[in-house]
Short mmCIF file of C-alpha atoms in Angstrom, two decimals:
data_model
loop_
_atom_site.label_atom_id
_atom_site.label_comp_id
_atom_site.label_asym_id
_atom_site.label_seq_id
_atom_site.Cartn_x
_atom_site.Cartn_y
_atom_site.Cartn_z
CA MET A 130 -11.94 42.74 -31.28
CA PHE A 131 -8.96 40.45 -31.39
CA LYS A 132 -7.00 40.94 -28.16
CA ASN A 133 -7.39 36.87 -27.20
CA GLU A 134 -5.81 36.16 -30.93
CA GLU A 135 -3.27 38.70 -30.17
CA GLU A 136 -2.26 37.19 -26.79
CA LYS A 137 -2.42 33.48 -28.26
CA LEU A 138 -0.34 34.31 -31.07
CA GLY A 139 2.01 36.45 -28.83
CA HIS A 140 2.67 33.25 -26.82
CA TYR A 141 3.60 31.24 -29.54
CA LYS A 142 6.49 33.89 -30.66
CA ASN A 143 7.49 34.20 -27.02
CA GLU A 144 8.20 30.31 -27.21
CA LEU A 145 10.35 30.99 -30.21
CA ASP A 146 12.15 34.21 -28.97
CA ASN A 147 13.18 32.04 -26.07
CA ILE A 148 14.99 29.45 -28.40
CA PRO A 149 18.53 30.89 -29.62
CA VAL A 150 18.84 30.99 -33.19
CA SER A 151 22.59 30.06 -33.59
CA LEU A 152 23.53 26.92 -35.26
CA GLY A 153 24.82 25.73 -31.61
CA SER A 154 21.35 25.16 -30.27
CA LEU A 155 20.41 22.95 -33.56
CA ASP A 156 21.01 19.76 -31.51
CA ASN A 157 18.63 20.55 -28.93
CA ALA A 158 16.06 21.51 -31.13
CA ILE A 159 16.68 18.50 -33.28
CA MET A 160 16.28 16.22 -30.13
CA ALA A 161 12.85 18.34 -29.22
CA GLY A 162 11.57 17.47 -32.69
CA PHE A 163 12.51 14.05 -32.31
CA HIS A 164 10.75 13.44 -29.26
CA LYS A 165 7.48 15.13 -30.39
CA ALA A 166 7.53 13.24 -33.82
CA LYS A 167 7.78 9.77 -31.66
CA SER A 168 4.85 10.44 -29.69
CA GLU A 169 2.75 11.73 -33.05
CA GLN A 170 4.09 8.69 -34.97
CA ARG A 171 2.90 10.31 -38.51
CA LYS A 172 2.38 7.83 -41.00
CA ARG A 173 4.15 8.40 -44.55
CA THR A 174 3.79 6.73 -47.87
CA ARG A 175 6.34 7.61 -50.53
CA LYS A 176 7.38 6.45 -54.00
CA MET A 177 10.05 4.10 -53.85
CA ARG A 178 11.89 6.13 -57.09
CA GLY A 179 14.04 8.55 -55.86
CA ILE A 180 12.56 9.87 -52.27
CA TYR A 181 15.83 9.25 -49.91
CA SER A 182 15.07 11.62 -47.09
CA PHE A 183 11.57 10.91 -46.11
CA VAL A 184 11.90 11.73 -42.42
CA ILE A 185 10.36 9.36 -40.05
CA ALA A 186 11.32 11.40 -36.94
CA ALA A 187 10.13 14.85 -38.02
CA LEU A 188 12.97 17.39 -37.44
CA LEU A 189 11.87 20.40 -35.64
CA LEU A 190 14.74 22.85 -36.60
CA ILE A 191 13.36 25.46 -34.47
CA GLY A 192 16.73 26.74 -33.48
CA LEU A 193 17.03 28.28 -37.48
CA PHE A 194 13.83 30.07 -36.99
CA SER A 195 13.69 33.71 -36.55
CA SER A 196 10.58 34.72 -34.62
CA ILE A 197 7.27 35.35 -36.25
CA LYS A 198 6.39 38.88 -36.66
CA ILE A 199 2.73 39.43 -35.18
CA SER A 200 0.69 42.34 -36.60
CA PRO A 201 -2.85 43.73 -35.58
CA ALA A 202 -3.59 43.02 -39.22
CA PHE A 203 -2.94 39.36 -38.74
CA ALA A 204 -4.69 39.21 -35.82
CA SER A 205 -7.60 40.54 -36.74
CA TYR A 206 -7.52 38.37 -40.09
CA ILE A 207 -7.28 35.27 -37.58
CA SER A 208 -10.17 36.36 -35.52
CA GLU A 209 -12.90 36.59 -38.65
CA ILE A 210 -12.03 32.80 -39.42
CA PRO A 211 -13.85 30.54 -36.98
CA GLY A 212 -11.39 27.70 -36.06
CA MET A 213 -8.14 29.48 -37.42
CA GLU A 214 -6.26 29.65 -34.34
CA LYS A 215 -6.05 25.73 -34.78
CA ILE A 216 -4.58 26.02 -38.17
CA VAL A 217 -2.01 28.79 -37.08
CA LYS A 218 -0.91 26.44 -34.12
CA LEU A 219 -0.43 23.34 -36.41
CA ILE A 220 2.19 25.82 -39.12
CA ASP A 221 3.93 27.75 -36.20
CA ASP A 222 7.13 25.92 -36.99
CA ASP A 223 6.99 26.60 -40.67
CA LYS A 224 7.59 30.32 -41.67
CA GLY A 225 6.42 29.85 -44.88
CA ARG A 226 3.28 28.57 -44.18
CA MET A 227 2.87 31.30 -41.67
CA ALA A 228 3.53 34.07 -44.17
CA ALA A 229 1.13 32.51 -46.56
CA VAL A 230 -1.70 32.57 -43.78
CA GLU A 231 -1.00 36.31 -42.99
CA LYS A 232 -1.14 37.01 -46.84
CA LYS A 233 -4.29 35.55 -46.83
CA TYR A 234 -3.43 32.85 -49.26
CA TYR A 235 -5.02 30.46 -46.91
CA GLN A 236 -8.46 28.60 -48.77
CA LYS A 237 -11.07 28.01 -46.27
CA GLN A 238 -13.07 24.87 -47.21
CA GLY A 239 -15.30 23.75 -44.51
CA VAL A 240 -16.36 20.35 -46.08
CA SER A 241 -17.63 17.58 -43.83
CA ASP A 242 -18.59 14.09 -43.94
CA GLU A 243 -20.11 12.17 -41.03
CA LYS A 244 -20.56 8.61 -40.35
CA ASP A 245 -22.10 6.76 -36.85
CA GLY A 246 -21.05 9.88 -34.63
CA LEU A 247 -17.85 10.71 -36.23
CA LYS A 248 -17.27 13.65 -38.44
CA VAL A 249 -14.46 14.34 -40.95
CA THR A 250 -13.94 18.18 -41.82
CA ILE A 251 -11.70 19.86 -44.46
CA ASP A 252 -11.08 23.03 -42.76
CA GLY A 253 -9.08 24.65 -45.50
CA THR A 254 -5.96 24.28 -47.60
CA ILE A 255 -2.76 25.98 -48.80
CA SER A 256 -1.92 24.97 -52.31
CA ASP A 257 0.33 25.74 -55.15
CA GLU A 258 1.04 24.19 -58.54
CA LYS A 259 3.21 21.10 -56.81
CA GLY A 260 1.53 20.49 -53.50
CA ILE A 261 -1.50 20.64 -51.43
CA VAL A 262 -2.09 21.04 -47.77
CA LEU A 263 -5.10 20.19 -46.13
CA PHE A 264 -6.25 21.25 -42.92
CA TYR A 265 -8.82 18.59 -41.00
CA THR A 266 -10.71 18.11 -38.28
CA LEU A 267 -12.00 14.85 -36.42
CA GLN A 268 -14.63 15.56 -34.39
CA SER A 269 -16.70 12.72 -32.30
CA LYS A 270 -19.85 12.80 -30.33
CA GLU A 271 -18.33 10.33 -27.46
CA LYS A 272 -14.95 11.26 -25.90
CA ILE A 273 -11.96 9.79 -27.47
CA LYS A 274 -8.34 9.13 -26.27
CA GLU A 275 -6.81 8.23 -29.51
CA ILE A 276 -7.51 8.34 -33.26
CA GLN A 277 -5.90 8.79 -36.52
CA ILE A 278 -6.13 8.79 -40.25
CA ASP A 279 -5.72 5.22 -41.56
CA LYS A 280 -5.75 5.56 -45.35
CA VAL A 281 -6.13 8.72 -47.72
CA ASN A 282 -6.78 8.89 -51.35
CA LEU A 283 -6.77 12.34 -53.48
CA LYS A 284 -8.79 12.09 -56.95
CA ALA A 285 -9.04 14.74 -59.47
CA LYS A 286 -13.16 15.17 -60.61
CA ASP A 287 -12.09 15.50 -64.04
CA GLY A 288 -10.12 12.41 -63.77
CA THR A 289 -6.62 14.06 -64.30
CA VAL A 290 -3.89 11.51 -63.36
CA LEU A 291 -2.07 12.64 -60.10
CA ASP A 292 1.76 12.42 -60.04
CA GLU A 293 2.48 11.84 -56.56
CA ALA A 294 5.67 12.34 -55.40
CA SER A 295 4.73 12.35 -51.55
CA ILE A 296 1.85 11.87 -49.05
CA SER A 297 2.16 12.70 -45.55
CA TYR A 298 -0.66 12.30 -42.98
CA GLY A 299 -1.85 10.10 -39.91
CA GLU A 300 -0.46 11.66 -37.28
CA LEU A 301 -1.53 9.98 -33.77
CA HIS A 302 -3.96 12.13 -31.75
CA GLN A 303 -4.13 11.26 -27.92
CA SER A 304 -5.58 12.69 -25.04
CA GLU A 305 -5.47 11.04 -21.75
CA LYS A 306 -8.70 12.73 -20.70
CA GLY A 307 -10.58 12.12 -24.01
CA GLU A 308 -11.40 14.82 -26.31
CA HIS A 309 -14.30 15.51 -28.86
CA SER A 310 -12.12 17.28 -31.35
CA PHE A 311 -8.75 16.61 -32.91
CA SER A 312 -7.04 18.80 -35.67
CA GLY A 313 -4.11 17.73 -37.98
CA GLU A 314 -2.76 18.16 -41.79
CA ILE A 315 -2.72 16.05 -44.72
CA GLU A 316 0.01 16.63 -46.99
CA TYR A 317 0.42 15.77 -51.18
CA PHE A 318 2.99 16.67 -53.15
CA PHE A 319 3.29 15.79 -56.70
CA GLU A 320 6.08 15.47 -59.68
CA ALA A 321 4.02 17.08 -62.38
CA PRO A 322 2.51 20.51 -61.87
CA LEU A 323 -1.28 20.55 -61.09
CA THR A 324 -3.71 21.60 -63.73
CA ALA A 325 -7.17 20.06 -62.18
CA LYS A 326 -8.93 22.46 -59.61
CA ASN A 327 -11.73 20.37 -58.32
CA TYR A 328 -10.86 16.97 -56.11
CA VAL A 329 -12.33 14.49 -53.81
CA ILE A 330 -10.14 13.11 -50.86
CA ASN A 331 -11.34 10.01 -49.44
CA ILE A 332 -10.16 9.30 -45.78
CA GLU A 333 -10.59 6.42 -43.68
CA VAL A 334 -10.90 6.49 -39.95
CA LYS A 335 -11.30 3.40 -37.66
CA GLY A 336 -12.74 1.65 -40.55
CA LYS A 337 -15.54 4.39 -41.63
CA LYS A 338 -14.92 5.93 -45.21
CA PHE A 339 -15.48 9.67 -45.57
CA SER A 340 -15.76 11.50 -49.06
CA LEU A 341 -14.90 15.11 -48.88
CA PRO A 342 -14.84 17.15 -52.22
CA PHE A 343 -13.08 20.37 -52.69
CA THR A 344 -11.87 23.11 -55.05
CA LEU A 345 -8.95 24.86 -55.32
CA ASN A 346 -8.06 28.60 -56.20
CA ASP A 347 -5.98 29.79 -58.90
CA PHE A 348 -2.27 28.97 -57.75
CA LYS A 349 0.53 31.61 -57.24
CA ALA A 350 3.28 31.12 -59.89
CA LYS A 351 6.83 29.69 -58.64
CA LYS A 352 9.41 32.11 -58.81
CA GLU A 353 12.86 30.26 -60.49
CA TYR A 354 16.32 31.46 -60.08
CA THR A 355 18.92 30.17 -62.11
CA ILE A 356 22.08 29.56 -59.81
CA ASN A 357 24.53 27.60 -61.63
CA LYS A 358 27.25 27.66 -59.02
CA THR A 359 29.30 25.27 -56.99
CA MET A 360 29.58 25.21 -53.12
CA GLU A 361 32.68 23.08 -51.45
CA LEU A 362 33.08 21.74 -48.02
CA GLU A 363 36.51 20.14 -47.16
CA GLY A 364 36.98 19.40 -51.10
CA GLN A 365 33.63 17.84 -51.73
CA LYS A 366 31.78 19.65 -54.31
CA ILE A 367 28.18 20.05 -54.70
CA TYR A 368 26.76 21.95 -57.79
CA VAL A 369 23.76 24.13 -57.27
CA GLU A 370 21.90 24.31 -60.40
CA LYS A 371 18.34 26.53 -59.42
CA ALA A 372 16.12 27.52 -56.73
CA ASP A 373 12.47 27.26 -57.43
CA ILE A 374 10.35 29.36 -54.88
CA TYR A 375 6.65 27.72 -54.34
CA PRO A 376 4.42 29.19 -51.57
CA LEU A 377 4.53 25.87 -49.85
CA ARG A 378 8.49 25.38 -50.10
CA VAL A 379 11.42 26.21 -51.84
CA ALA A 380 13.22 23.33 -54.18
CA ILE A 381 16.99 23.58 -54.47
CA HIS A 382 18.06 21.66 -57.16
CA LEU A 383 21.59 20.00 -56.87
CA LYS A 384 24.08 17.56 -58.35
CA MET A 385 26.93 15.78 -56.61
CA ASN A 386 30.09 15.81 -58.17
CA PRO A 387 30.69 12.18 -59.25
CA ASN A 388 34.76 12.77 -58.12
CA ASN A 389 33.78 13.20 -54.73
CA THR A 390 35.61 10.90 -52.33
CA LYS A 391 32.99 11.18 -49.48
CA GLN A 392 29.11 10.56 -49.85
CA ILE A 393 27.37 13.22 -48.89
CA LEU A 394 24.39 12.07 -46.61
CA ASN A 395 22.56 15.00 -45.41
CA LEU A 396 22.44 18.39 -45.95
CA GLU A 397 20.23 19.58 -42.75
CA ASP A 398 22.34 23.02 -42.35
CA LEU A 399 21.30 24.50 -45.74
CA ARG A 400 19.58 27.03 -45.51
CA LEU A 401 18.14 30.80 -46.93
CA VAL A 402 19.13 33.96 -45.83
CA ASP A 403 18.23 37.38 -46.89
CA GLU A 404 20.24 40.74 -46.01
CA ASN A 405 18.86 41.06 -42.66
CA ASN A 406 20.27 37.32 -41.71
CA GLU A 407 16.64 36.20 -41.59
CA VAL A 408 16.80 32.37 -42.09
CA TRP A 409 14.51 30.03 -44.08
CA GLY A 410 15.98 26.18 -43.01
CA LYS A 411 14.68 22.91 -43.58
CA ILE A 412 11.22 21.68 -43.98
CA SER A 413 10.26 20.58 -40.36
CA ASN A 414 7.65 17.95 -41.51
CA GLY A 415 7.07 15.59 -44.27
CA ALA A 416 9.19 15.17 -47.28
CA THR A 417 12.76 16.87 -47.20
CA GLY A 418 14.25 15.87 -50.35
CA LEU A 419 13.77 13.76 -53.45
CA GLY A 420 16.43 12.17 -55.93
CA ASP A 421 19.67 10.02 -55.63
CA LYS A 422 22.05 10.94 -53.48
CA ASP A 423 24.83 10.15 -55.36
CA THR A 424 23.53 12.46 -58.45
CA GLU A 425 20.67 14.85 -58.69
CA GLN A 426 18.48 15.82 -55.52
CA GLU A 427 16.06 18.37 -54.66
CA ILE A 428 16.37 19.77 -51.06
CA TYR A 429 13.24 21.46 -49.57
CA LEU A 430 13.25 24.63 -47.39
CA GLN A 431 10.58 26.63 -45.50
CA SER A 432 9.52 29.03 -48.32
CA ASN A 433 10.06 32.85 -48.25
CA TYR A 434 7.74 33.25 -51.25
CA PHE A 435 5.81 35.79 -49.44
CA THR A 436 8.35 37.91 -47.96
CA ASP A 437 10.29 38.87 -51.11
CA PRO A 438 13.68 40.07 -49.72
CA LYS A 439 15.94 42.23 -51.68
CA GLU A 440 18.80 39.72 -51.31
CA LEU A 441 18.48 36.17 -50.77
CA TYR A 442 21.55 33.84 -50.10
CA LEU A 443 21.81 29.78 -50.12
CA VAL A 444 24.04 29.05 -47.10
CA LEU A 445 25.75 26.24 -46.03
CA ASN A 446 28.31 25.33 -43.15
CA SER A 447 28.49 21.35 -42.66
CA ALA A 448 26.97 18.31 -44.06
CA GLN A 449 26.62 15.10 -42.82
CA ALA A 450 29.21 12.80 -44.78
CA VAL A 451 31.40 9.47 -44.75
CA ASP A 452 34.06 7.78 -47.12
CA LYS A 453 32.37 6.16 -49.83
CA LYS A 454 34.15 2.91 -49.10
CA ASP A 455 32.54 3.42 -45.55
CA LEU A 456 29.29 4.12 -46.86
CA ILE A 457 27.84 -0.13 -45.95
CA VAL A 458 27.94 -1.43 -42.66
CA ILE A 459 28.41 -5.13 -42.54
CA VAL A 460 27.20 -7.09 -39.66
CA ASP A 461 27.11 -10.60 -38.71
CA THR A 462 23.88 -11.25 -37.19
CA ASP A 463 24.35 -15.16 -36.13
CA LYS A 464 27.75 -14.07 -34.43
CA LEU A 465 26.49 -10.64 -33.41
CA GLU A 466 29.65 -8.86 -34.99
CA ILE A 467 29.80 -5.65 -36.88
CA GLN A 468 32.45 -6.72 -39.27
CA LYS A 469 32.81 -3.38 -41.16
CA GLN A 470 31.80 0.12 -40.30
CA PRO A 471 33.01 3.86 -40.52
CA ASN A 472 36.40 4.93 -38.89
CA GLY A 473 35.89 5.46 -35.06
CA GLU A 474 33.72 2.42 -34.19
CA MET A 475 30.60 4.44 -33.03
CA LEU A 476 28.34 1.30 -33.59
CA GLN A 477 29.07 -0.70 -30.67
CA ASN A 478 27.41 -3.70 -28.39
CA ILE A 479 25.18 -5.06 -31.11
CA ARG A 480 22.31 -7.86 -29.67
CA PHE A 481 18.71 -9.16 -30.52
CA GLU A 482 15.89 -8.30 -28.12
CA GLU A 483 12.41 -9.30 -28.89
CA GLU A 484 10.74 -6.01 -29.02
CA ARG A 485 13.23 -4.05 -31.02
CA GLY A 486 14.71 -6.90 -32.98
CA LEU A 487 18.71 -6.26 -34.09
CA VAL A 488 20.02 -3.41 -31.73
CA PHE A 489 22.90 -1.15 -31.80
CA GLU A 490 24.51 1.11 -29.70
CA LEU A 491 25.45 4.53 -31.36
CA HIS A 492 28.05 6.07 -29.24
CA SER A 493 28.63 9.66 -30.64
CA ASN A 494 30.01 13.27 -29.11
CA LYS A 495 26.48 14.72 -28.91
CA ALA A 496 22.76 13.55 -29.22
CA PHE A 497 22.27 12.25 -33.31
CA ASN A 498 18.42 11.88 -33.88
CA PHE A 499 18.40 10.45 -37.18
CA GLU A 500 17.30 6.90 -38.51
CA LEU A 501 20.89 5.62 -39.77
CA PHE A 502 20.03 2.78 -41.80
CA GLY A 503 18.44 2.56 -45.35
CA ASP A 504 18.44 -0.64 -47.52
CA ILE A 505 19.65 -3.97 -46.41
CA THR A 506 20.94 -6.92 -48.59
CA ASP A 507 22.07 -10.30 -47.58
CA ALA A 508 25.29 -12.22 -48.44
CA ASN A 509 23.40 -13.21 -51.94
CA GLY A 510 22.59 -9.76 -52.71
CA ASN A 511 19.01 -10.41 -51.93
CA LYS A 512 17.06 -7.41 -50.65
CA ILE A 513 15.93 -7.86 -46.66
CA GLU A 514 12.62 -6.12 -45.84
CA VAL A 515 12.74 -4.50 -42.75
CA HIS A 516 9.24 -4.49 -40.88
CA GLU A 517 10.09 -1.55 -38.49
CA GLN A 518 13.14 0.53 -37.24
CA SER A 519 13.15 2.22 -33.65
CA MET A 520 15.41 4.62 -32.10
CA SER A 521 15.64 5.83 -28.55
CA SER A 522 17.88 8.15 -26.56
CA SER A 523 19.82 7.53 -23.35
CA ASP A 524 20.25 9.59 -19.98
CA ARG A 525 24.03 8.86 -20.91
CA LYS A 526 24.95 11.90 -23.44
CA GLY A 527 25.60 10.91 -26.92
CA LEU A 528 24.30 7.39 -26.74
CA THR A 529 21.37 6.47 -28.79
CA GLU A 530 19.95 3.01 -29.42
CA LEU A 531 18.74 1.89 -32.75
CA GLY A 532 16.63 -1.08 -33.66
CA ILE A 533 15.72 -3.11 -36.81
CA LYS A 534 13.28 -5.70 -37.12
CA LEU A 535 14.56 -8.24 -39.57
CA PRO A 536 12.86 -11.27 -40.78
CA PRO A 537 13.46 -14.72 -39.32
CA LYS A 538 17.09 -15.42 -39.81
CA ASN A 539 16.76 -18.92 -42.38
CA THR A 540 15.39 -16.28 -44.72
CA TYR A 541 18.42 -14.60 -45.58
CA LYS A 542 22.33 -15.45 -45.64
CA ASN A 543 24.81 -13.49 -43.41
CA PRO A 544 26.82 -11.47 -43.27
CA ILE A 545 24.18 -8.52 -44.11
CA SER A 546 24.93 -5.22 -45.66
CA ILE A 547 23.40 -2.11 -44.17
CA GLU A 548 23.42 0.93 -46.27
CA LEU A 549 23.82 4.35 -44.20
CA ASN A 550 21.51 7.38 -44.91
CA TYR A 551 22.72 9.49 -42.09
CA TYR A 552 25.86 9.43 -40.02
CA PRO A 553 27.53 11.60 -37.14
CA SER A 554 30.42 12.60 -39.12
CA TRP A 555 30.49 15.98 -40.76
CA ILE A 556 32.44 18.08 -43.25
CA LYS A 557 32.63 22.08 -42.69
CA GLY A 558 32.96 25.08 -44.63
CA HIS A 559 31.91 28.75 -45.39
CA GLU A 560 29.74 28.83 -48.30
CA LYS A 561 27.50 31.71 -49.35
CA ILE A 562 25.81 32.03 -52.74
CA ARG A 563 24.21 34.93 -53.75
CA ILE A 564 20.77 33.98 -55.77
CA LYS A 565 18.97 37.17 -55.77
#
């Protein structure tokens, strides 16, 4: 009855099975994710307060995922819901969301609005008290080669104010031959728990505005684990306060030790591991963290909510970090000179290009596909608004080119100071904390 669904799900499983789960394979997985994200060009908006790691190049850390377990019951469930196959394809890199679907926590919506031959449908949702993921389909009577959602706005019907922490939407859907239908996701996460159940999402596509009402079922309550333990990598301490486990993701609450001599930039290696060594890694798309990297943070991992293992550990073996004195790169854009950077001089050969603006070459030992640069200020301390950042990999191993589109030179005073958000420098350790 569901042979076709089993075969297709089996295909997804085989793809993951052929990827080693060792940490040594992480770089290749990141590279694949970078190229995928680069082609998709997802739009993301954020609150400026505290969201430091809203990933532009979505990192598909498939190397940390164990294979998807496919059961006949799951395949049967997929076959019973029209269009469910496309939902599975959208979430097959997130173990938590796959588990939510398998446990029938996915909620079918099926609401549509149509304008001038273009139809927008909210197929379904997965939600909890802190977030809503909406799965949509864009359908056109004529074949189209390129389309994306331009704007979204979510409102509670009862007027409840929604304190948005992050929004993710706007995947660029492309087809060389043209298609009648494309599917994607819209993600909302909130500062305060949701109380409303009835919503309207307004979506703009190609200048057309669509309004789609939907209702959410009751949420499953979060699972909270108090930890209050410290992880340490090469003398740098990270205090782990608690873990909140929601159906959509896990929030790990951390505090950085003010006496650390290094600035910890990214904990891409942080993960949950159960007694059978099954791993739940970082969120692969959307917001991966919230807070201030100098003090308190929330790091988001894939959810093990529906697995409920007997034992659960928080594991960390490495983190991106630089000496605090090296956190700022200083550049004279008139002289095209790097006046200050971390030891090793990995940033080289800066130049101006018409298309990409100020271009740096990053020379590292292995592929590094993170957007390095954060806030930029001029010599007077005035913030410089960056129009665009770009990244391209070279055939040469370990060479990445980074572009920053700056405003005209006469609008700022040299030299400029660039804060590092990421950098190919790591501290190591073997930290494993039992949280359950």
